mmCIF file of C-alpha atoms in Angstrom:
data_model
loop_
_atom_site.group_PDB
_atom_site.id
_atom_site.type_symbol
_atom_site.label_atom_id
_atom_site.label_comp_id
_atom_site.label_asym_id
_atom_site.label_seq_id
_atom_site.Cartn_x
_atom_site.Cartn_y
_atom_site.Cartn_z
ATOM 1 C CA MET A 1 4.283 -62.951 -3.899
ATOM 2 C CA SER A 2 7.271 -64.067 -5.976
ATOM 3 C CA VAL A 3 9.557 -63.825 -2.956
ATOM 4 C CA SER A 4 7.895 -66.851 -1.322
ATOM 5 C CA ARG A 5 8.990 -69.174 -4.150
ATOM 6 C CA GLU A 6 12.600 -69.055 -3.008
ATOM 7 C CA LEU A 7 11.776 -68.626 0.678
ATOM 8 C CA THR A 8 12.835 -71.471 2.952
ATOM 9 C CA PHE A 9 11.883 -72.288 6.526
ATOM 10 C CA PHE A 10 15.486 -71.510 7.487
ATOM 11 C CA ASP A 11 15.137 -68.039 5.902
ATOM 12 C CA LEU A 12 11.961 -67.430 7.878
ATOM 13 C CA MET A 13 13.580 -68.461 11.161
ATOM 14 C CA VAL A 14 16.580 -66.227 10.431
ATOM 15 C CA LEU A 15 14.311 -63.272 9.600
ATOM 16 C CA GLU A 16 12.492 -63.795 12.874
ATOM 17 C CA ARG A 17 15.779 -63.380 14.774
ATOM 18 C CA ILE A 18 16.590 -59.990 13.252
ATOM 19 C CA ASP A 19 15.789 -57.089 15.551
ATOM 20 C CA ARG A 20 17.093 -53.576 16.229
ATOM 21 C CA GLU A 21 20.147 -54.957 18.006
ATOM 22 C CA THR A 22 21.236 -57.295 15.192
ATOM 23 C CA TYR A 23 24.772 -56.898 13.884
ATOM 24 C CA VAL A 24 26.667 -59.077 11.408
ATOM 25 C CA GLU A 25 29.509 -59.518 13.880
ATOM 26 C CA ARG A 26 27.206 -60.857 16.633
ATOM 27 C CA PHE A 27 24.634 -62.790 14.627
ATOM 28 C CA GLY A 28 26.313 -66.196 14.872
ATOM 29 C CA SER A 29 25.119 -66.764 18.423
ATOM 30 C CA LYS A 30 21.502 -66.184 17.362
ATOM 31 C CA ILE A 31 21.613 -69.082 14.910
ATOM 32 C CA ASN A 32 24.158 -71.351 16.644
ATOM 33 C CA ALA A 33 26.771 -70.698 13.968
ATOM 34 C CA SER A 34 30.291 -69.391 13.611
ATOM 35 C CA PHE A 35 30.901 -65.819 12.524
ATOM 36 C CA PHE A 36 31.754 -66.989 9.005
ATOM 37 C CA ASP A 37 28.635 -69.164 8.657
ATOM 38 C CA ALA A 38 26.460 -66.343 10.003
ATOM 39 C CA ALA A 39 28.013 -63.837 7.589
ATOM 40 C CA ASN A 40 27.391 -66.277 4.725
ATOM 41 C CA VAL A 41 23.742 -66.709 5.783
ATOM 42 C CA LEU A 42 23.234 -62.950 6.038
ATOM 43 C CA GLY A 43 24.875 -62.437 2.639
ATOM 44 C CA THR A 44 22.483 -64.950 1.088
ATOM 45 C CA MET A 45 19.524 -63.242 2.761
ATOM 46 C CA LYS A 46 20.722 -59.899 1.388
ATOM 47 C CA LEU A 47 20.974 -61.348 -2.134
ATOM 48 C CA LYS A 48 17.410 -62.642 -1.815
ATOM 49 C CA GLY A 49 16.343 -59.114 -0.862
ATOM 50 C CA TYR A 50 15.098 -59.958 2.639
ATOM 51 C CA ILE A 51 17.578 -57.847 4.636
ATOM 52 C CA ASN A 52 19.851 -54.810 4.425
ATOM 53 C CA ILE A 53 23.363 -54.742 5.830
ATOM 54 C CA GLN A 54 24.824 -51.335 6.558
ATOM 55 C CA SER A 55 28.604 -51.301 6.262
ATOM 56 C CA SER A 56 30.197 -49.212 8.937
ATOM 57 C CA PRO A 57 33.398 -49.081 10.962
ATOM 58 C CA GLY A 58 32.869 -51.293 13.972
ATOM 59 C CA LEU A 59 29.573 -53.159 14.051
ATOM 60 C CA SER A 60 27.504 -53.555 10.863
ATOM 61 C CA PRO A 61 23.752 -53.270 11.590
ATOM 62 C CA VAL A 62 21.280 -55.628 9.914
ATOM 63 C CA SER A 63 17.639 -54.744 9.218
ATOM 64 C CA CYS A 64 14.714 -56.293 7.360
ATOM 65 C CA THR A 65 13.742 -54.898 3.968
ATOM 66 C CA PRO A 66 10.079 -54.279 3.121
ATOM 67 C CA ASP A 67 10.057 -57.734 1.450
ATOM 68 C CA GLY A 68 11.457 -59.282 4.626
ATOM 69 C CA LEU A 69 8.817 -57.539 6.733
ATOM 70 C CA ASP A 70 6.091 -58.683 4.307
ATOM 71 C CA ILE A 71 7.281 -62.273 4.736
ATOM 72 C CA LEU A 72 7.105 -61.971 8.522
ATOM 73 C CA GLN A 73 3.608 -60.453 8.326
ATOM 74 C CA ALA A 74 2.408 -63.188 5.960
ATOM 75 C CA ALA A 75 3.830 -65.832 8.310
ATOM 76 C CA ALA A 76 2.071 -64.252 11.303
ATOM 77 C CA ALA A 77 -1.221 -64.196 9.372
ATOM 78 C CA LYS A 78 -0.786 -67.848 8.335
ATOM 79 C CA ALA A 79 -0.073 -68.801 11.961
ATOM 80 C CA LYS A 80 -3.531 -67.528 12.953
ATOM 81 C CA GLU A 81 -5.291 -69.902 10.543
ATOM 82 C CA GLU A 82 -6.754 -73.200 11.701
ATOM 83 C CA VAL A 83 -4.858 -76.450 11.190
ATOM 84 C CA ASP A 84 -6.049 -78.102 7.968
ATOM 85 C CA ALA A 85 -5.501 -81.344 6.051
ATOM 86 C CA LEU A 86 -2.182 -80.200 4.543
ATOM 87 C CA ASP A 87 -0.866 -79.317 7.993
ATOM 88 C CA VAL A 88 -1.858 -82.769 9.230
ATOM 89 C CA SER A 89 -0.048 -84.352 6.250
ATOM 90 C CA ILE A 90 3.059 -82.346 7.079
ATOM 91 C CA THR A 91 2.973 -83.355 10.746
ATOM 92 C CA ARG A 92 2.470 -87.009 9.808
ATOM 93 C CA LYS A 93 5.574 -86.900 7.609
ATOM 94 C CA ILE A 94 7.534 -85.284 10.441
ATOM 95 C CA SER A 95 6.267 -87.829 12.975
ATOM 96 C CA SER A 96 7.410 -90.617 10.651
ATOM 97 C CA GLY A 97 10.962 -89.259 10.670
ATOM 98 C CA ALA A 98 11.245 -86.414 8.130
ATOM 99 C CA LYS A 99 13.484 -83.773 9.736
ATOM 100 C CA ASP A 100 14.822 -81.713 6.843
ATOM 101 C CA PRO A 101 12.391 -79.114 5.428
ATOM 102 C CA ALA A 102 13.920 -79.357 1.925
ATOM 103 C CA ALA A 103 13.416 -83.132 1.818
ATOM 104 C CA LEU A 104 9.937 -82.678 3.274
ATOM 105 C CA ALA A 105 9.036 -80.198 0.507
ATOM 106 C CA ALA A 106 10.280 -82.637 -2.137
ATOM 107 C CA GLU A 107 8.422 -85.563 -0.581
ATOM 108 C CA LEU A 108 5.156 -83.603 -0.413
ATOM 109 C CA ASN A 109 5.754 -81.955 -3.816
ATOM 110 C CA LEU A 110 5.183 -78.580 -2.170
ATOM 111 C CA ARG A 111 6.889 -75.265 -2.904
ATOM 112 C CA SER A 112 9.525 -74.342 -0.356
ATOM 113 C CA GLY A 113 7.859 -71.010 0.451
ATOM 114 C CA ASP A 114 4.471 -72.621 1.045
ATOM 115 C CA LEU A 115 6.053 -75.217 3.320
ATOM 116 C CA ALA A 116 7.942 -72.488 5.214
ATOM 117 C CA TYR A 117 4.688 -70.728 6.100
ATOM 118 C CA ARG A 118 3.039 -74.027 7.078
ATOM 119 C CA LEU A 119 5.940 -75.052 9.303
ATOM 120 C CA TYR A 120 5.912 -71.607 10.915
ATOM 121 C CA LYS A 121 2.203 -72.034 11.660
ATOM 122 C CA LEU A 122 2.781 -75.475 13.172
ATOM 123 C CA VAL A 123 5.579 -74.087 15.367
ATOM 124 C CA ARG A 124 3.350 -71.242 16.583
ATOM 125 C CA LYS A 125 0.539 -73.705 17.333
ATOM 126 C CA GLY A 126 2.958 -75.838 19.376
ATOM 127 C CA LEU A 127 2.613 -78.926 17.188
ATOM 128 C CA ILE A 128 6.239 -79.009 16.039
ATOM 129 C CA ASP A 129 9.522 -77.505 17.135
ATOM 130 C CA TYR A 130 12.759 -76.758 15.302
ATOM 131 C CA GLU A 131 16.473 -76.538 15.913
ATOM 132 C CA LEU A 132 18.940 -74.243 14.156
ATOM 133 C CA ARG A 133 22.530 -75.419 13.920
ATOM 134 C CA ALA A 134 24.972 -73.474 11.776
ATOM 135 C CA THR A 135 23.295 -73.272 8.370
ATOM 136 C CA LYS A 136 20.790 -76.107 8.856
ATOM 137 C CA VAL A 137 17.361 -76.347 10.410
ATOM 138 C CA SER A 138 15.653 -79.537 11.499
ATOM 139 C CA VAL A 139 12.067 -80.019 12.616
ATOM 140 C CA MET A 140 10.619 -82.415 15.145
ATOM 141 C CA MET A 141 7.275 -83.176 16.738
ATOM 142 C CA THR A 142 6.175 -81.905 20.125
ATOM 143 C CA GLU A 143 4.188 -84.168 22.419
ATOM 144 C CA SER A 144 0.947 -82.282 21.755
ATOM 145 C CA GLY A 145 1.628 -82.400 18.017
ATOM 146 C CA PHE A 146 2.218 -86.132 18.124
ATOM 147 C CA VAL A 147 -1.008 -86.678 20.089
ATOM 148 C CA LYS A 148 -2.980 -84.465 17.704
ATOM 149 C CA VAL A 149 -1.615 -86.230 14.615
ATOM 150 C CA ASN A 150 -2.547 -89.619 16.002
ATOM 151 C CA GLY A 151 -6.066 -88.426 16.831
ATOM 152 C CA GLU A 152 -5.863 -89.240 20.505
ATOM 153 C CA PRO A 153 -7.213 -86.589 22.857
ATOM 154 C CA GLU A 154 -4.806 -85.065 25.320
ATOM 155 C CA PRO A 155 -5.578 -86.099 28.871
ATOM 156 C CA ASN A 156 -6.984 -83.574 31.312
ATOM 157 C CA TYR A 157 -3.910 -83.219 33.513
ATOM 158 C CA ALA A 158 -5.850 -81.585 36.348
ATOM 159 C CA GLU A 159 -8.155 -84.608 36.585
ATOM 160 C CA VAL A 160 -5.211 -87.010 36.374
ATOM 161 C CA ALA A 161 -3.451 -85.152 39.215
ATOM 162 C CA LYS A 162 -6.604 -85.325 41.383
ATOM 163 C CA ALA A 163 -6.960 -89.046 40.701
ATOM 164 C CA ILE A 164 -3.370 -89.695 41.765
ATOM 165 C CA GLN A 165 -3.708 -87.855 45.081
#
């Protein structure tokens, strides 16, 4: 899919926030951005062909295009796959301090679209988390992701609780 070459993790997270009640004028709060930043983001997404914006008096509705829906479906399918060696490499880079997906893609020499799907999978599996602020996204490890990357088994919390009592 040629669309995935220019896809970024930020694009994917923005697409995920678009629903039937999404309007240009109210989108800023969904991505922790001002109205102007949100409008800029939505304009970029429209130029990439991921969304439609219907101009109307009052609120302007936003919807996903077929390409945008295909991206979301591909991401959901990728999220169901097992964690593999590339995912482990990505989580190791994140655990060593890489926060910016663009820098992470450059460091791993990986296409932005491929990394976006991988990061989405790792978020869905609970190994990493992300934060959207204005027009930036940063990724960070979760505790279970950090434990999994370092190869240490997670403790059985029920047994630990019984031992403490």
